[in-house]
Tab-separated table of C-alpha atoms in Angstrom:
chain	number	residue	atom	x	y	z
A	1	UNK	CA	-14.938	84.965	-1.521
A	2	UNK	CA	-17.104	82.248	-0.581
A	3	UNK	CA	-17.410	81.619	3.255
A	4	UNK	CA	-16.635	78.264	3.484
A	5	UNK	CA	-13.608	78.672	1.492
A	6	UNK	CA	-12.334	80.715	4.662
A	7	UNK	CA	-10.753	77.964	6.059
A	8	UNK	CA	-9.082	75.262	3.843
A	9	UNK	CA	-10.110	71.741	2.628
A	10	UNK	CA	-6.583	70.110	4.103
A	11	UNK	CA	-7.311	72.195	7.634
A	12	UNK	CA	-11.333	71.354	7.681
A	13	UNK	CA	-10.111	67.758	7.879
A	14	UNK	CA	-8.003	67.762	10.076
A	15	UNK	CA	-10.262	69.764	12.533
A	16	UNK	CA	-12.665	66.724	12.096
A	17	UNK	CA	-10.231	64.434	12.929
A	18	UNK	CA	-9.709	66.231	15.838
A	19	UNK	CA	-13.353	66.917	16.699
A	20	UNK	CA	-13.606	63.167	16.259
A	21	UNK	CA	-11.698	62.201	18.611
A	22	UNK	CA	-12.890	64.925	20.796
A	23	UNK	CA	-16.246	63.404	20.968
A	24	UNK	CA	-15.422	59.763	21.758
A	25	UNK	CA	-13.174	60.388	24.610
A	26	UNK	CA	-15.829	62.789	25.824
A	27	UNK	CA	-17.972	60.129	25.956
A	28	UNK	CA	-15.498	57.554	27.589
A	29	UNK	CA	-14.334	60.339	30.211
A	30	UNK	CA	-18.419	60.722	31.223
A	31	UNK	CA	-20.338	57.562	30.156
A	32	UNK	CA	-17.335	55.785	30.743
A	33	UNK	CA	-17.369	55.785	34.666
A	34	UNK	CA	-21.750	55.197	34.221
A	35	UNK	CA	-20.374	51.867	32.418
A	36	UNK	CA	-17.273	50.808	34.885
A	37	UNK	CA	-19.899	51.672	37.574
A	38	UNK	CA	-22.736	49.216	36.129
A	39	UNK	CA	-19.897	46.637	35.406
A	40	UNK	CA	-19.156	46.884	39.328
A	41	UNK	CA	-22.903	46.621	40.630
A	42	UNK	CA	-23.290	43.366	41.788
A	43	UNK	CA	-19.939	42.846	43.473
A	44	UNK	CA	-19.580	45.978	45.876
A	45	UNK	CA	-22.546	46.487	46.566
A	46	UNK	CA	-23.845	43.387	49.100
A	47	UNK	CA	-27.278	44.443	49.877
A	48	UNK	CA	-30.260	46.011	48.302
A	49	UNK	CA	-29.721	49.810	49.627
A	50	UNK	CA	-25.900	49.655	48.543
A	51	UNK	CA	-26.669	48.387	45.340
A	52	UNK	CA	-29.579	51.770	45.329
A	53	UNK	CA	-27.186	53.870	46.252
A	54	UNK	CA	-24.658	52.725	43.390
A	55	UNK	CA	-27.211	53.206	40.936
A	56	UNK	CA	-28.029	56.471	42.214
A	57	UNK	CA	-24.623	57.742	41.841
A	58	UNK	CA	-24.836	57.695	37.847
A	59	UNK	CA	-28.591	57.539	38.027
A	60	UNK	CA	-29.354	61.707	37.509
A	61	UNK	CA	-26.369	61.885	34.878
A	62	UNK	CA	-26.273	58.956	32.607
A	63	UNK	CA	-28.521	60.444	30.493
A	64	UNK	CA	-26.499	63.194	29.607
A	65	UNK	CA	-23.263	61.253	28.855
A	66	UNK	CA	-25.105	59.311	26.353
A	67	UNK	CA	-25.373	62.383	24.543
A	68	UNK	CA	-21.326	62.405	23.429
A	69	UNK	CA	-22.664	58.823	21.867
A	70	UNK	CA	-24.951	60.354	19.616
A	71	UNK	CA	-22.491	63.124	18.917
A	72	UNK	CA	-19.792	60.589	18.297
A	73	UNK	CA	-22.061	58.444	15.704
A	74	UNK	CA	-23.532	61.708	14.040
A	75	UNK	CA	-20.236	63.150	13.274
A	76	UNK	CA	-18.900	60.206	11.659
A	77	UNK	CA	-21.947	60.158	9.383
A	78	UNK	CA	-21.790	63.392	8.270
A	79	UNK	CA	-17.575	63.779	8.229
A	80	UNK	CA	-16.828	60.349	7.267
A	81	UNK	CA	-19.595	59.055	4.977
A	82	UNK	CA	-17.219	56.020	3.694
A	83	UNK	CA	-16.069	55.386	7.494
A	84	UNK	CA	-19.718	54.974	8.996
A	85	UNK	CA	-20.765	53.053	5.904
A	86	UNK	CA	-18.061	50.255	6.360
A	87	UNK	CA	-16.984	50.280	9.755
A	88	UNK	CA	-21.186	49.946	10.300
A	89	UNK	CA	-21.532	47.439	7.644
A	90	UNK	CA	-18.821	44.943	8.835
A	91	UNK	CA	-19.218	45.550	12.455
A	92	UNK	CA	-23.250	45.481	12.284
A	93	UNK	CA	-23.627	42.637	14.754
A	94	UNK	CA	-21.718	43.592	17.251
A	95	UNK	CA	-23.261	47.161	17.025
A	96	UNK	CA	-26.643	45.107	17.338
A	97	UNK	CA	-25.200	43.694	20.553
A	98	UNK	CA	-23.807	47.075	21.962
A	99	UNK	CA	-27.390	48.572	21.305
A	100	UNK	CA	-29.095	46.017	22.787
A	101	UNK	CA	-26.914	46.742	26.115
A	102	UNK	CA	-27.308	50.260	26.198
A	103	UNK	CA	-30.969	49.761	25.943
A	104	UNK	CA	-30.896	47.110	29.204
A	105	UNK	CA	-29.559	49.743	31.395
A	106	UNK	CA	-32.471	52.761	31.158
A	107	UNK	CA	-34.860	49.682	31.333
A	108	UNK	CA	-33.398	48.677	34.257
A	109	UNK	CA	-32.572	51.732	36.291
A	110	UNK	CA	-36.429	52.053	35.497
A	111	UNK	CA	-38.051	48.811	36.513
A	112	UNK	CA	-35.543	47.802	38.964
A	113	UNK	CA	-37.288	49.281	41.900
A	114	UNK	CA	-40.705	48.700	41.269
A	115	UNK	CA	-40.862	45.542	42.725
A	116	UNK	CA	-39.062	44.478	46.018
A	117	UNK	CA	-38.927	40.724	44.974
A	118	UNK	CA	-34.913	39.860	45.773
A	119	UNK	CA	-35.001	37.934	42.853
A	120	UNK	CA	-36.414	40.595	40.477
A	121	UNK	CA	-34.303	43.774	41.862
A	122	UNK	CA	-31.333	40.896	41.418
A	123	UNK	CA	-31.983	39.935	37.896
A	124	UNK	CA	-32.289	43.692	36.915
A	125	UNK	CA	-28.310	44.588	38.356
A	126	UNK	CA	-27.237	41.732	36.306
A	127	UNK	CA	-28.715	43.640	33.315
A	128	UNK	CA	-27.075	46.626	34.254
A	129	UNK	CA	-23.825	44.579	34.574
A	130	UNK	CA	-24.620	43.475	30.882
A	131	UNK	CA	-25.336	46.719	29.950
A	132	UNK	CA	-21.857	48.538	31.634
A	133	UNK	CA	-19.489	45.317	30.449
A	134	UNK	CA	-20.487	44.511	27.108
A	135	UNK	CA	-20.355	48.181	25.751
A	136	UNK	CA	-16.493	48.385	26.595
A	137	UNK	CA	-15.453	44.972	25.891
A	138	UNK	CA	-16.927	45.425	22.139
A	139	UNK	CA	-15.835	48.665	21.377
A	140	UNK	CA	-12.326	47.645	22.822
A	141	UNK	CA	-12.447	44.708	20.213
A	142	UNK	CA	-13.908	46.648	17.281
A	143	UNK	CA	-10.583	49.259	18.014
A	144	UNK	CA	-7.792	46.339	18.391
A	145	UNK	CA	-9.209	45.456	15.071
A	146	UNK	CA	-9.519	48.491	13.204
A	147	UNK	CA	-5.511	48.515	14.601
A	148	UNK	CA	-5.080	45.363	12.676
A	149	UNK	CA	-6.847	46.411	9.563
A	150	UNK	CA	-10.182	45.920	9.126
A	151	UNK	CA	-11.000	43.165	5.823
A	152	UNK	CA	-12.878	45.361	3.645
A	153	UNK	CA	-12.337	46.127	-0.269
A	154	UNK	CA	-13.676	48.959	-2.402
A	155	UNK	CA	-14.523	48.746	-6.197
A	156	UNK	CA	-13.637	51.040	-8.968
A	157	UNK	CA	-16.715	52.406	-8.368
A	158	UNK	CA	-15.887	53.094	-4.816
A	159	UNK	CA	-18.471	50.440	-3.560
A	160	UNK	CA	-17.268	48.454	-0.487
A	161	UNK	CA	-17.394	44.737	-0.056
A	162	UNK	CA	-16.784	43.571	3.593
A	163	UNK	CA	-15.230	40.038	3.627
A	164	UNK	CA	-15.037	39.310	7.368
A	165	UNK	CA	-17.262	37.644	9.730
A	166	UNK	CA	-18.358	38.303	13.507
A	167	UNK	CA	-16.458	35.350	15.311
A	168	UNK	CA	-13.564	36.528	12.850
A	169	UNK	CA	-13.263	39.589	15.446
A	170	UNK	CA	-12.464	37.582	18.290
A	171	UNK	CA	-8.390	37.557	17.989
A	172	UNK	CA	-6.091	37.537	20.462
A	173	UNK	CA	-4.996	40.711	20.171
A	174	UNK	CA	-8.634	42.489	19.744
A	175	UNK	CA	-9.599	40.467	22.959
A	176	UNK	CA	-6.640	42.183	24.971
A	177	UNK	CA	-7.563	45.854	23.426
A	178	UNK	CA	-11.647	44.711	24.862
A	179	UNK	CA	-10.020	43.941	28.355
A	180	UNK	CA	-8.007	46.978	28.304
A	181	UNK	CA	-11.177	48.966	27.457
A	182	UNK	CA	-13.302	47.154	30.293
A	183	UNK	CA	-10.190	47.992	32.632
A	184	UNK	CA	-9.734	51.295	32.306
A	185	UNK	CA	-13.309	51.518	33.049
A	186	UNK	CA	-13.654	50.104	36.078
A	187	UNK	CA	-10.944	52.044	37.127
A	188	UNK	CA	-12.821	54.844	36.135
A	189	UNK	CA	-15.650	53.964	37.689
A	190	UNK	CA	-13.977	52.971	41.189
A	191	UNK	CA	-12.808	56.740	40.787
A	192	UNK	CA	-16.860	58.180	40.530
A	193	UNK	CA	-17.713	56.107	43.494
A	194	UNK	CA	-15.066	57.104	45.682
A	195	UNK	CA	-16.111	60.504	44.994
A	196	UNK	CA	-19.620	60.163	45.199
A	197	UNK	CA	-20.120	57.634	47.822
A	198	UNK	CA	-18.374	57.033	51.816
A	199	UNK	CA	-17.890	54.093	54.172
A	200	UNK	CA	-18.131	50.761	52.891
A	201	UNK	CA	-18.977	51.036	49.372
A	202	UNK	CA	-16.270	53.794	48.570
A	203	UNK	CA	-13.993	51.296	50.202
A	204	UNK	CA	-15.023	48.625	48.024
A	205	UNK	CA	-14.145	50.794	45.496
A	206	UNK	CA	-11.112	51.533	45.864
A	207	UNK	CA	-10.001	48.310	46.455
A	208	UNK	CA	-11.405	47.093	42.807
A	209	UNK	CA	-9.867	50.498	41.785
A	210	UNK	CA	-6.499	50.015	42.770
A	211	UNK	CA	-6.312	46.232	41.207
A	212	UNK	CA	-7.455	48.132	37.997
A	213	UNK	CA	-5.356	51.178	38.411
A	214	UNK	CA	-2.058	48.687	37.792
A	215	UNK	CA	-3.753	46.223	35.412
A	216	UNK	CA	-4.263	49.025	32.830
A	217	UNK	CA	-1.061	50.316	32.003
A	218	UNK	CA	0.127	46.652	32.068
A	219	UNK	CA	-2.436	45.494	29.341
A	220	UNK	CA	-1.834	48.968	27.375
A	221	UNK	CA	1.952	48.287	27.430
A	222	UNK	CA	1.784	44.169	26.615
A	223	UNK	CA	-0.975	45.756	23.565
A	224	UNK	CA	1.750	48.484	22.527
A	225	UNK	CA	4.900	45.624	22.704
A	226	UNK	CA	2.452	43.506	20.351
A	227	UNK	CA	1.651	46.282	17.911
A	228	UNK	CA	4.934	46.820	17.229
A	229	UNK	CA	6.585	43.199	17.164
A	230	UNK	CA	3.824	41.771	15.599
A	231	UNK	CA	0.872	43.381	14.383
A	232	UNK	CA	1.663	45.170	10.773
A	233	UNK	CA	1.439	49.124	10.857
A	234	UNK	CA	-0.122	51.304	7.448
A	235	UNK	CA	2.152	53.950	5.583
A	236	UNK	CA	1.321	55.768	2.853
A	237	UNK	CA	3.763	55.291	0.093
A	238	UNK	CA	2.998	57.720	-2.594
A	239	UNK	CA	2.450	61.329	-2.824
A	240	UNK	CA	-0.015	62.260	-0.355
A	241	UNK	CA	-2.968	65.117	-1.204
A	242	UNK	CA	-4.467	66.511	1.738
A	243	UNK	CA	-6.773	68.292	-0.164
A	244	UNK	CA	-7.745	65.963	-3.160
A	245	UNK	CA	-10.761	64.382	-4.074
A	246	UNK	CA	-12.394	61.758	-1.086
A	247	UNK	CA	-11.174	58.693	-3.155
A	248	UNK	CA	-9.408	56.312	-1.107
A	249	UNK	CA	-8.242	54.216	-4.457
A	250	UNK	CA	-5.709	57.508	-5.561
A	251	UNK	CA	-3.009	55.949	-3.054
A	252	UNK	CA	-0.296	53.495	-2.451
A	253	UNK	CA	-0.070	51.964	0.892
A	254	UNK	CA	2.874	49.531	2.300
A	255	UNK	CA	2.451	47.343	5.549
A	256	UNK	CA	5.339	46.153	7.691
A	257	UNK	CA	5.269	45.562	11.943
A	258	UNK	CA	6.459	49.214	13.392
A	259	UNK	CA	4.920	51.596	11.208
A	260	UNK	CA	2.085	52.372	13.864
A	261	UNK	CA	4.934	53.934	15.533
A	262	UNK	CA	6.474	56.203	13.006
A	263	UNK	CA	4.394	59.389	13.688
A	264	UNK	CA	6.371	59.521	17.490
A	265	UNK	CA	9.453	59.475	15.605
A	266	UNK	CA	8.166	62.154	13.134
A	267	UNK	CA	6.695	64.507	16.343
A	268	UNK	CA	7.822	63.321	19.641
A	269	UNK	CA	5.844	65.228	21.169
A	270	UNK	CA	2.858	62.951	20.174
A	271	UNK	CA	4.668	60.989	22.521
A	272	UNK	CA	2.886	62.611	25.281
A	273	UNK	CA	-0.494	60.774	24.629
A	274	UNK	CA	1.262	57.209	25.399
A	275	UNK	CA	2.709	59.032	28.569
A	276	UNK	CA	-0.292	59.556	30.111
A	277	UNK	CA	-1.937	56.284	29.089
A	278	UNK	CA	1.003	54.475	30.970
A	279	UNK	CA	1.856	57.163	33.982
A	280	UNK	CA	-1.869	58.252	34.300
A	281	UNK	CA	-3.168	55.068	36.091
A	282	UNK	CA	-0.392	54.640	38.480
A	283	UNK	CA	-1.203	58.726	39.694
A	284	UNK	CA	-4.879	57.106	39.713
A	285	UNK	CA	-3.548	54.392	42.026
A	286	UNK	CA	-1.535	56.896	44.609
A	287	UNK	CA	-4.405	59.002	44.458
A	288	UNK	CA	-6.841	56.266	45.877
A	289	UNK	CA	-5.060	55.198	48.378
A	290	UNK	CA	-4.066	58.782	49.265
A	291	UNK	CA	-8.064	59.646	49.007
A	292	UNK	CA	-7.918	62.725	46.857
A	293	UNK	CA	-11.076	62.123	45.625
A	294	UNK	CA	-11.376	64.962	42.947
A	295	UNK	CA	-8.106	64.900	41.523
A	296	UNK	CA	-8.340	61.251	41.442
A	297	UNK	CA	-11.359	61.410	39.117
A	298	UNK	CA	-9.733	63.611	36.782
A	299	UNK	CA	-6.731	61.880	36.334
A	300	UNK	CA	-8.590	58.935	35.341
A	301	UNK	CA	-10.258	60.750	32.734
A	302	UNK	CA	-6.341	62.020	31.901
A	303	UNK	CA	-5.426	58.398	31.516
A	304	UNK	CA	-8.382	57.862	29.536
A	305	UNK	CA	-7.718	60.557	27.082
A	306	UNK	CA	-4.088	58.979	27.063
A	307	UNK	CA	-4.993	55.491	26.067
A	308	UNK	CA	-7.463	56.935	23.149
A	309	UNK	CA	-5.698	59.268	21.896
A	310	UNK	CA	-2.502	57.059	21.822
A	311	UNK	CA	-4.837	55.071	18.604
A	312	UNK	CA	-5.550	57.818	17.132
A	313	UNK	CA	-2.215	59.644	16.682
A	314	UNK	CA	-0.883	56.372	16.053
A	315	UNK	CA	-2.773	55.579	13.143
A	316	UNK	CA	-2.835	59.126	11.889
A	317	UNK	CA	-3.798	60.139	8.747
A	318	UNK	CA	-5.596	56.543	8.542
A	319	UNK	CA	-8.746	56.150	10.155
A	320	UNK	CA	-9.792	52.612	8.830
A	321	UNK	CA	-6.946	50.298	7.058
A	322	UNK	CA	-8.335	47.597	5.033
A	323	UNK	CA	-6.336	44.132	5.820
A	324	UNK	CA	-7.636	42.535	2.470
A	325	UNK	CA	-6.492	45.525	0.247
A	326	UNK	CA	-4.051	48.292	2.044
A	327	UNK	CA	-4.866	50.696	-0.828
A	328	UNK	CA	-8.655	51.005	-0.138
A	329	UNK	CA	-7.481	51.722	3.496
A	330	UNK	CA	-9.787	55.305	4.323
A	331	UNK	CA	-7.594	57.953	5.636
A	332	UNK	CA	-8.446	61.638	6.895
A	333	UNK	CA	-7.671	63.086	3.213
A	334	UNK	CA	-9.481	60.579	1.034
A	335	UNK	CA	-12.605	59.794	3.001
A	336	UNK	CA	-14.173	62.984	4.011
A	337	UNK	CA	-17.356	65.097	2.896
A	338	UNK	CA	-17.222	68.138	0.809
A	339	UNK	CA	-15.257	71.083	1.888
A	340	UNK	CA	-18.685	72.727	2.037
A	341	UNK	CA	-20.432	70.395	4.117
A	342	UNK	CA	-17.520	70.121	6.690
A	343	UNK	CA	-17.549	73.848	7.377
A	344	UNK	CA	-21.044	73.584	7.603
A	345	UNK	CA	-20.970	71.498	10.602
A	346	UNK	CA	-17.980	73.264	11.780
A	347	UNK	CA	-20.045	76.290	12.412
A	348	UNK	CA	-23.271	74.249	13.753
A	349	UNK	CA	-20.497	72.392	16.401
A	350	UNK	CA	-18.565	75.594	17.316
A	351	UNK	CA	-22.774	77.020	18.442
A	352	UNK	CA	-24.116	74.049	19.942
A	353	UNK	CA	-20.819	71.765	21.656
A	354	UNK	CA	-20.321	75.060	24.002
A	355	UNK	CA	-24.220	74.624	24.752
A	356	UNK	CA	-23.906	70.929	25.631
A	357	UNK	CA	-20.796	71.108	27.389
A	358	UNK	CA	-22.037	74.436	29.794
A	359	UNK	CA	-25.335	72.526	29.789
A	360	UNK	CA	-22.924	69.494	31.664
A	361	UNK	CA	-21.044	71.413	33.489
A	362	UNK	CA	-24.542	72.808	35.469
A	363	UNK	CA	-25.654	69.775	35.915
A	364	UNK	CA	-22.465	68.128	37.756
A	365	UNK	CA	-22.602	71.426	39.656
A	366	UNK	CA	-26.350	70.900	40.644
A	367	UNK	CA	-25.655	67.424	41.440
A	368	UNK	CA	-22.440	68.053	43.375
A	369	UNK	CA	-21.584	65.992	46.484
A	370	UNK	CA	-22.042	62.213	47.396
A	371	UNK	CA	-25.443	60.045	47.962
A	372	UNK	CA	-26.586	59.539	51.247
A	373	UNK	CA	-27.958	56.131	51.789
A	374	UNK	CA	-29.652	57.392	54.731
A	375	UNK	CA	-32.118	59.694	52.399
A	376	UNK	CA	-32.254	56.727	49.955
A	377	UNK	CA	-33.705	54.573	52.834
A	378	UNK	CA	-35.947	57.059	53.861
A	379	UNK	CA	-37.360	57.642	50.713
A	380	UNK	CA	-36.202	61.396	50.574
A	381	UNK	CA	-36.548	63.171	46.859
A	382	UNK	CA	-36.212	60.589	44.012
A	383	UNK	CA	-33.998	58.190	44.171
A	384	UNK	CA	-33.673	54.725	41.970
């Protein structure tokens, strides 16, 4: 028997869904609170060393978290060919203006204290506001509209022909999934620095936090009571073959408002992921004002799992609907690489994810406990 053929075609896509989704709420539960943390810069912290020690509390780690980015991207190139070649294609200038974010914030944790001008330190925490907003508000939009279908066409010859435009992205409904994203962030973040800083700034914090804490599970229910009155779900309507050929083209697909919702009538336990998104920030709430620091943070990260995993399950088995033609929609059976190469990089994940993630887990260890402004001021170690 052939290795790969160990575990089969239907089963090795499904564990990529899975591993997909594994990977970008890994990097929203790490990079998410460096982001809401950026986004909060220059309004709690009112002077210079406040502002240092904010930066220094993601400073040693942001690094890291960008790695679930790369992960993220890489596994939809290799899994999903047809998904990174579309969803990259159409939404190539706003990735142009996420990556030019991202790269604003090493540049400025870098430059930012080389100079003790007011004005030049100040300019550089705007940057890093740019570079913790903008990342969340686009990928928020990019996800309300892959929820709405995404215009996009394929060929006979399976060639795809995007027919949208940038400003085209900016709907109502994508704009409330960006503020959502941005939201749940700064929630996030106001978790990390109440964890990792005291006094004024963690009280700052949670003050921001707790606003954000109840304006999250109000913009993911007023985005769930839209998706179902008004925003048309996919379906598959013909005979589906989870292990068939990657050619989107072999199906039928109906639209009609509900169908997003059909899988949590199909397995109600799926119903758990909504749960979460909607409970999960009100426990973040209590826990703020209760100061439980730790458990706070993590039940952030719960809520943020919630709220992601809520699209995915939602959408399942489509990954991309097309609003122009519903049959060239890609789905998890029709879009994938070979059997071959998917085990492939199921055996190179299942050697190096338990590196990266032990490799994390050290590092939060190492870098346990909150900054002290005090050693900041002093110029103790190396601080930002």
């Amino acid at each position: 028997m052939i290795l790969h053929e160990l575990i089969d075609y239907e089963t090795l896509r499904l564990i990529w869904w899975v591993l997909l989704g594994v990977l970008l709420i890994g990097f929203a539960a790490t990079d998410g609170f460096d982001m809401g943390v950026c986004t909060l810069l220059p309004f709690i912290g009112r002077t210079d060393l406040e502002r240092r020690t904010i930066i220094n509390t993601v400073g040693p780690v942001w690094e890291g978290n960008q790695v679930w980015f790369i992960l993220g991207g890489g596994a939809i190139f290799a899994a999903w060919p047809p998904l990174y070649a579309v969803s990259f294609s159409g939404f190539y200038l706003a990735m142009f203006v996420v990556l030019a974010a991202l790269i604003l914030r090493p540049v400025a944790f870098k430059y930012r204290s080389k100079h003790a001008d007011t004005q030049w330190r100040s300019r550089w925490d705007w940057a890093l506001f740019i570079g913790g907003f903008v990342p969340p508000l686009i990928f928020g939009v990019a996800v309300g509209n892959v929820l709405q279908g995404v215009p996009f066409r394929l060929d006979p010859t399976l060639r795809a022909f995007y027919d949208g435009s940038f400003f085209g992205l900016l709907n109502p409904f994508a704009l409330l999934c960006g503020l959502l994203s941005v939201t749940m962030l700064i929630m996030h973040g106001s978790a990390w620095l109440a964890l990792k800083t005291s006094g004024t700034i963690a009280g700052r914090a949670r003050t921001v936090g707790l606003v954000a804490a109840l304006a999250t599970p109000a913009l993911f229910a007023l985005g769930g009571l839209a998706l179902y009155l008004w925003i048309d779900g996919y379906r598959i309507s013909s005979a589906i073959i989870a292990d068939g050929p990657s050619n989107p083209l072999l199906k039928s697909v109906e639209t009609a408002p509900g169908l997003w919702f059909g899988n949590y009538a199909r397995w109600p336990l799926l119903l758990v992921a909504p749960l979460l998104g909607l409970i999960g920030p009100l426990l973040v709430w209590y826990g703020l004002k209760a100061g439980r620091e730790v458990g706070t943070l993590l039940v952030s990260a719960l809520s943020l799992f919630g709220i992601i995993a809520t699209v995915g399950v939602s959408m399942f088995p489509f990954i991309l609907p097309s609003s122009v033609d519903a049959a060239s929609s890609l789905t998890v059976w029709d879009s994938s690489s070979s059997h071959q190469t998917l085990f492939i990089m199921l055996v190179v994940t299942l050697i190096f994810l338990p590196i990266v993630m032990a490799y994390t887990a050290w590092a939060y260890r190492i870098l346990w406990g909150k900054v002290d402004p005090d050693a900041i001021r002093d110029g103790q170690g190396h601080h930002y």
